[in-house]
Amino acid sequence: MTDPVQLRVPAERRDYTVASVARALRVVDVVAEAGTDGLTLTELARQAGVSKSAGFAIARTLVDAGYIREVHPGPRYRLGLTLVRLGDRAVETHPLTELVKPVLHDLTRRTQMTARAAINDDGYPMFISRVDAPGVIRFHAPMGVRELPHSSAAGKAILAHLPESEAIRIAEETGLPARTRRTITTVPGFLEDLRRTRERGFGIDDEEDEIGVYCLSAPVFGLHGGVFGALSVTTIKTGAPERRAAELGGILRRFAAQITAQIAGRPRGRD
């Protein structure tokens, strides 16, 4: 069961925190953690750490505003569509979105593959921009949503440049679930894959997240040299793209270096 979400507020700012707003945000968080199963009012109140009457009042207010919704029979509470709209707005206005779009267009023209850019969200890749490859094939890749790092080329590219303790933390948080029969599901195997990713300079997802789909990704670094995000390309497996892995990886690293140079003011060489 999900523990109540605790808002971390610096001591010097607690005097300016509105308790009722903090409780409402905590309710949104616990409903989000519940996923498609949703929560009953009793579960919502317990996990948010509020009384049942307070939970009902908060839930009713959030339902009216569209932040959560009631699902029957139950009722059970799930996230509402207002958050989808706000999520799209957040992605559209992220400062990196405008910066990477021209690079993604160039990358798609160069590789004839779908190009995406992700930010490092506490060790998880969160994609914020995409340019589809020419043709009729479209990959389902929602923006503004975390992806599992262990089965994602972008996740590997990011975690390969973070301390090993971060990779272990991610493994413990996610449980390394098998997305396909090719997914790496053990911590030693995951750490070894990250080592290879670091050595070659780019991550590979060879049907590990979805059968028939092949992805590569190179890291993007920030102002102080830490990993900021990743740039990736995605294609179908039928064209045997793995034979071009070294070539495509080199292309990706050059394009990722362009974004690093724009963010950090200088390209970062290979470690």
Coordinates of C-alpha atoms in Angstrom, one line a residue:
M1 CA 0.0 0.0 0.0
T2 CA 1.2 3.5 -0.8
D3 CA 2.4 5.5 2.1
P4 CA 1.0 9.0 2.5
V5 CA 2.9 11.5 0.4
Q6 CA 4.8 14.0 2.5
L7 CA 5.4 17.4 1.0
R8 CA 8.9 18.5 1.7
V9 CA 8.8 22.2 2.6
P10 CA 12.0 24.0 3.8
A11 CA 11.7 25.2 7.4
E12 CA 12.0 28.9 6.4
R13 CA 9.0 28.6 4.0
R14 CA 6.6 26.7 6.3
D15 CA 5.1 29.9 7.6
Y16 CA 3.9 30.6 4.1
T17 CA 2.4 27.1 3.5
V18 CA -1.4 26.9 3.3
A19 CA -2.3 23.7 5.1
S20 CA -5.6 23.1 3.3
V21 CA -3.8 23.5 -0.1
A22 CA -1.1 21.1 1.0
R23 CA -3.7 18.5 2.0
A24 CA -5.4 18.8 -1.3
L25 CA -2.2 18.3 -3.2
R26 CA -1.5 15.3 -1.0
V27 CA -4.8 13.8 -2.0
V28 CA -4.0 14.4 -5.7
D29 CA -0.7 12.6 -5.2
V30 CA -2.1 9.5 -3.5
V31 CA -4.8 9.2 -6.2
A32 CA -2.1 9.5 -8.8
E33 CA -0.1 6.7 -7.1
A34 CA -3.2 4.4 -7.1
G35 CA -3.2 4.4 -10.9
T36 CA -6.2 2.9 -12.8
D37 CA -7.5 1.1 -9.7
G38 CA -8.4 4.3 -8.0
L39 CA -9.1 4.7 -4.3
T40 CA -12.2 4.5 -2.2
L41 CA -12.9 7.5 0.2
T42 CA -11.7 5.4 3.1
E43 CA -8.4 4.5 1.3
L44 CA -7.9 8.1 0.1
A45 CA -8.3 9.5 3.6
R46 CA -6.0 7.0 5.2
Q47 CA -3.3 7.3 2.6
A48 CA -3.5 11.1 2.6
G49 CA -3.4 11.2 6.4
V50 CA -6.7 13.1 6.8
S51 CA -10.0 12.4 8.4
K52 CA -12.7 10.8 6.3
S53 CA -14.9 14.0 6.5
A54 CA -11.9 16.2 5.5
G55 CA -11.1 13.7 2.7
F56 CA -14.6 13.9 1.4
A57 CA -14.6 17.7 1.4
I58 CA -11.3 17.8 -0.4
A59 CA -12.3 15.1 -2.9
R60 CA -15.5 16.9 -3.7
T61 CA -13.7 20.1 -4.4
L62 CA -11.1 18.4 -6.6
V63 CA -13.9 16.5 -8.5
D64 CA -15.7 19.8 -9.2
A65 CA -12.5 21.3 -10.5
G66 CA -11.7 18.2 -12.7
Y67 CA -8.5 17.3 -10.9
I68 CA -9.8 13.9 -9.8
R69 CA -13.0 12.1 -10.9
E70 CA -15.5 9.7 -9.4
V71 CA -15.8 6.2 -11.0
H72 CA -18.8 4.0 -10.2
P73 CA -19.6 1.5 -8.8
G74 CA -17.9 2.7 -5.6
P75 CA -17.4 5.5 -5.9
R76 CA -13.6 5.3 -6.5
Y77 CA -11.4 8.3 -7.2
R78 CA -9.1 8.5 -10.2
L79 CA -7.1 11.4 -11.7
G80 CA -9.2 13.8 -13.8
L81 CA -8.7 15.2 -17.3
T82 CA -7.8 18.7 -16.0
L83 CA -4.4 17.3 -15.1
V84 CA -3.9 16.0 -18.7
R85 CA -4.5 19.5 -20.0
L86 CA -2.2 21.0 -17.4
G87 CA 0.4 18.4 -18.2
D88 CA 0.3 19.2 -21.9
R89 CA 0.7 22.9 -21.0
A90 CA 3.7 22.2 -18.7
V91 CA 5.4 20.2 -21.4
E92 CA 4.7 22.9 -24.1
T93 CA 6.2 25.6 -21.8
H94 CA 9.2 23.7 -20.6
P95 CA 12.3 25.8 -21.6
L96 CA 14.0 22.8 -23.2
T97 CA 11.1 22.0 -25.5
E98 CA 11.6 25.0 -27.8
L99 CA 15.4 24.6 -27.7
V100 CA 15.4 20.9 -28.8
K101 CA 12.7 21.0 -31.5
P102 CA 15.0 22.1 -34.3
V103 CA 17.6 19.5 -33.3
L104 CA 14.9 16.8 -33.3
H105 CA 13.8 17.8 -36.8
D106 CA 17.4 17.6 -38.0
L107 CA 17.9 14.2 -36.3
T108 CA 14.7 12.8 -37.8
R109 CA 15.8 13.9 -41.3
R110 CA 19.2 12.4 -40.8
T111 CA 18.1 9.0 -39.5
Q112 CA 14.5 8.7 -40.9
M113 CA 13.5 7.7 -37.4
T114 CA 11.3 9.1 -34.7
A115 CA 13.4 11.4 -32.5
R116 CA 12.5 12.3 -28.9
A117 CA 14.1 14.4 -26.1
A118 CA 13.8 13.5 -22.4
I119 CA 14.7 15.3 -19.2
N120 CA 16.2 13.5 -16.2
D121 CA 13.4 13.4 -13.6
D122 CA 15.1 12.0 -10.5
G123 CA 16.7 9.2 -12.5
Y124 CA 13.7 8.5 -14.7
P125 CA 13.4 9.7 -18.3
M126 CA 10.5 12.0 -18.9
F127 CA 10.0 12.9 -22.6
I128 CA 9.1 16.5 -23.4
S129 CA 9.3 16.7 -27.2
R130 CA 9.0 14.4 -30.2
V131 CA 9.3 14.6 -34.0
D132 CA 7.8 11.6 -35.8
A133 CA 9.6 9.8 -38.6
P134 CA 8.1 10.2 -42.1
G135 CA 5.6 7.4 -43.1
V136 CA 2.5 5.9 -41.5
I137 CA 4.1 4.2 -38.5
R138 CA 3.5 6.2 -35.2
F139 CA 4.8 5.1 -31.8
H140 CA 2.6 5.6 -28.8
A141 CA 4.8 7.8 -26.6
P142 CA 3.0 10.3 -24.3
M143 CA 4.8 13.4 -23.4
G144 CA 5.3 14.5 -19.8
V145 CA 5.2 10.9 -18.4
R146 CA 8.0 9.0 -16.7
E147 CA 9.2 5.8 -18.4
L148 CA 10.8 2.8 -16.8
P149 CA 14.6 3.4 -16.9
H150 CA 15.6 -0.3 -17.0
S151 CA 13.7 -1.0 -20.3
S152 CA 14.3 2.4 -21.9
A153 CA 17.3 3.5 -23.9
A154 CA 16.9 7.0 -22.6
G155 CA 16.7 5.7 -19.0
K156 CA 19.9 3.8 -19.5
A157 CA 21.7 6.8 -21.0
I158 CA 20.7 8.9 -18.0
L159 CA 21.4 6.3 -15.3
A160 CA 24.7 5.3 -16.8
H161 CA 26.0 8.8 -15.8
L162 CA 24.6 8.8 -12.3
P163 CA 26.1 7.1 -9.2
E164 CA 25.5 3.3 -9.1
S165 CA 23.5 3.9 -5.9
E166 CA 20.9 5.7 -8.0
A167 CA 20.5 2.8 -10.3
I168 CA 20.0 0.5 -7.3
R169 CA 17.5 2.8 -5.9
I170 CA 15.5 2.8 -9.2
A171 CA 15.7 -1.0 -9.3
E172 CA 14.3 -1.2 -5.7
E173 CA 11.5 1.3 -6.5
T174 CA 10.4 -0.3 -9.7
G175 CA 11.2 -3.9 -9.1
L176 CA 12.6 -4.2 -12.7
P177 CA 9.4 -5.6 -14.1
A178 CA 9.6 -7.6 -17.4
R179 CA 8.0 -5.6 -20.2
T180 CA 9.0 -8.3 -22.7
R181 CA 10.9 -11.5 -22.7
R182 CA 14.0 -9.5 -23.5
T183 CA 13.8 -7.0 -20.5
I184 CA 16.7 -7.1 -18.1
T185 CA 15.1 -8.0 -14.7
T186 CA 18.1 -8.5 -12.3
V187 CA 20.1 -5.9 -10.6
P188 CA 23.5 -7.4 -11.7
G189 CA 22.3 -7.5 -15.3
F190 CA 21.0 -4.0 -15.1
L191 CA 24.3 -2.6 -13.6
E192 CA 26.3 -4.5 -16.3
D193 CA 24.1 -3.0 -19.0
L194 CA 24.7 0.5 -17.6
R195 CA 28.4 -0.2 -17.6
R196 CA 28.3 -1.1 -21.3
T197 CA 26.1 2.0 -22.0
R198 CA 28.7 4.2 -20.3
E199 CA 31.5 2.7 -22.3
R200 CA 29.9 3.0 -25.7
G201 CA 28.4 6.4 -25.0
F202 CA 24.7 5.5 -25.8
G203 CA 22.0 3.3 -24.5
I204 CA 20.1 0.5 -26.4
D205 CA 16.6 -0.8 -26.0
D206 CA 16.5 -3.9 -28.2
E207 CA 12.8 -4.9 -27.9
E208 CA 13.1 -4.6 -24.1
D209 CA 10.2 -2.3 -23.6
E210 CA 8.0 -3.4 -26.6
I211 CA 8.5 -6.3 -29.0
G212 CA 9.3 -5.1 -32.5
V213 CA 10.6 -1.7 -31.4
Y214 CA 14.3 -0.7 -31.3
C215 CA 15.6 2.5 -29.6
L216 CA 19.0 4.2 -29.0
S217 CA 19.7 7.1 -26.8
A218 CA 22.6 9.4 -25.9
P219 CA 22.9 11.6 -22.8
V220 CA 22.6 15.4 -22.6
F221 CA 24.6 17.2 -19.9
G222 CA 23.8 20.3 -18.0
L223 CA 25.6 23.5 -16.9
H224 CA 27.6 21.8 -14.2
G225 CA 28.4 18.6 -16.0
G226 CA 25.6 16.5 -14.6
V227 CA 23.3 14.4 -16.8
F228 CA 20.4 16.7 -17.8
G229 CA 18.4 14.3 -20.0
A230 CA 18.7 12.3 -23.2
L231 CA 18.1 12.3 -26.9
S232 CA 16.7 9.2 -28.5
V233 CA 15.7 7.6 -31.8
T234 CA 13.0 4.9 -32.3
T235 CA 12.3 2.6 -35.2
I236 CA 10.8 -0.8 -35.9
K237 CA 13.0 -3.9 -35.7
T238 CA 12.2 -5.3 -39.1
G239 CA 14.9 -3.2 -40.8
A240 CA 17.6 -4.8 -38.6
P241 CA 18.7 -1.4 -37.1
E242 CA 21.0 -3.2 -34.7
R243 CA 23.4 -3.6 -37.5
R244 CA 23.7 0.2 -37.6
A245 CA 24.0 0.6 -33.9
A246 CA 27.5 2.1 -33.9
E247 CA 26.7 4.5 -36.8
L248 CA 23.4 5.6 -35.2
G249 CA 24.9 5.9 -31.8
G250 CA 27.6 8.2 -33.2
I251 CA 25.0 10.4 -34.9
L252 CA 23.0 10.5 -31.7
R253 CA 26.0 11.5 -29.6
R254 CA 26.8 14.4 -32.0
F255 CA 23.3 15.7 -31.9
A256 CA 23.1 15.3 -28.1
A257 CA 26.4 17.3 -27.9
Q258 CA 24.7 20.1 -29.8
I259 CA 22.0 20.4 -27.1
T260 CA 24.6 20.1 -24.3
A261 CA 26.5 23.0 -25.9
Q262 CA 23.3 25.1 -25.9
I263 CA 22.5 24.3 -22.3
A264 CA 25.9 24.3 -20.8
G265 CA 27.7 26.7 -23.2
R266 CA 30.1 24.0 -24.3
P267 CA 30.1 20.4 -25.6
R268 CA 31.0 17.6 -23.2
G269 CA 33.5 15.1 -24.4
R270 CA 33.1 11.4 -23.9
D271 CA 34.1 10.2 -20.4

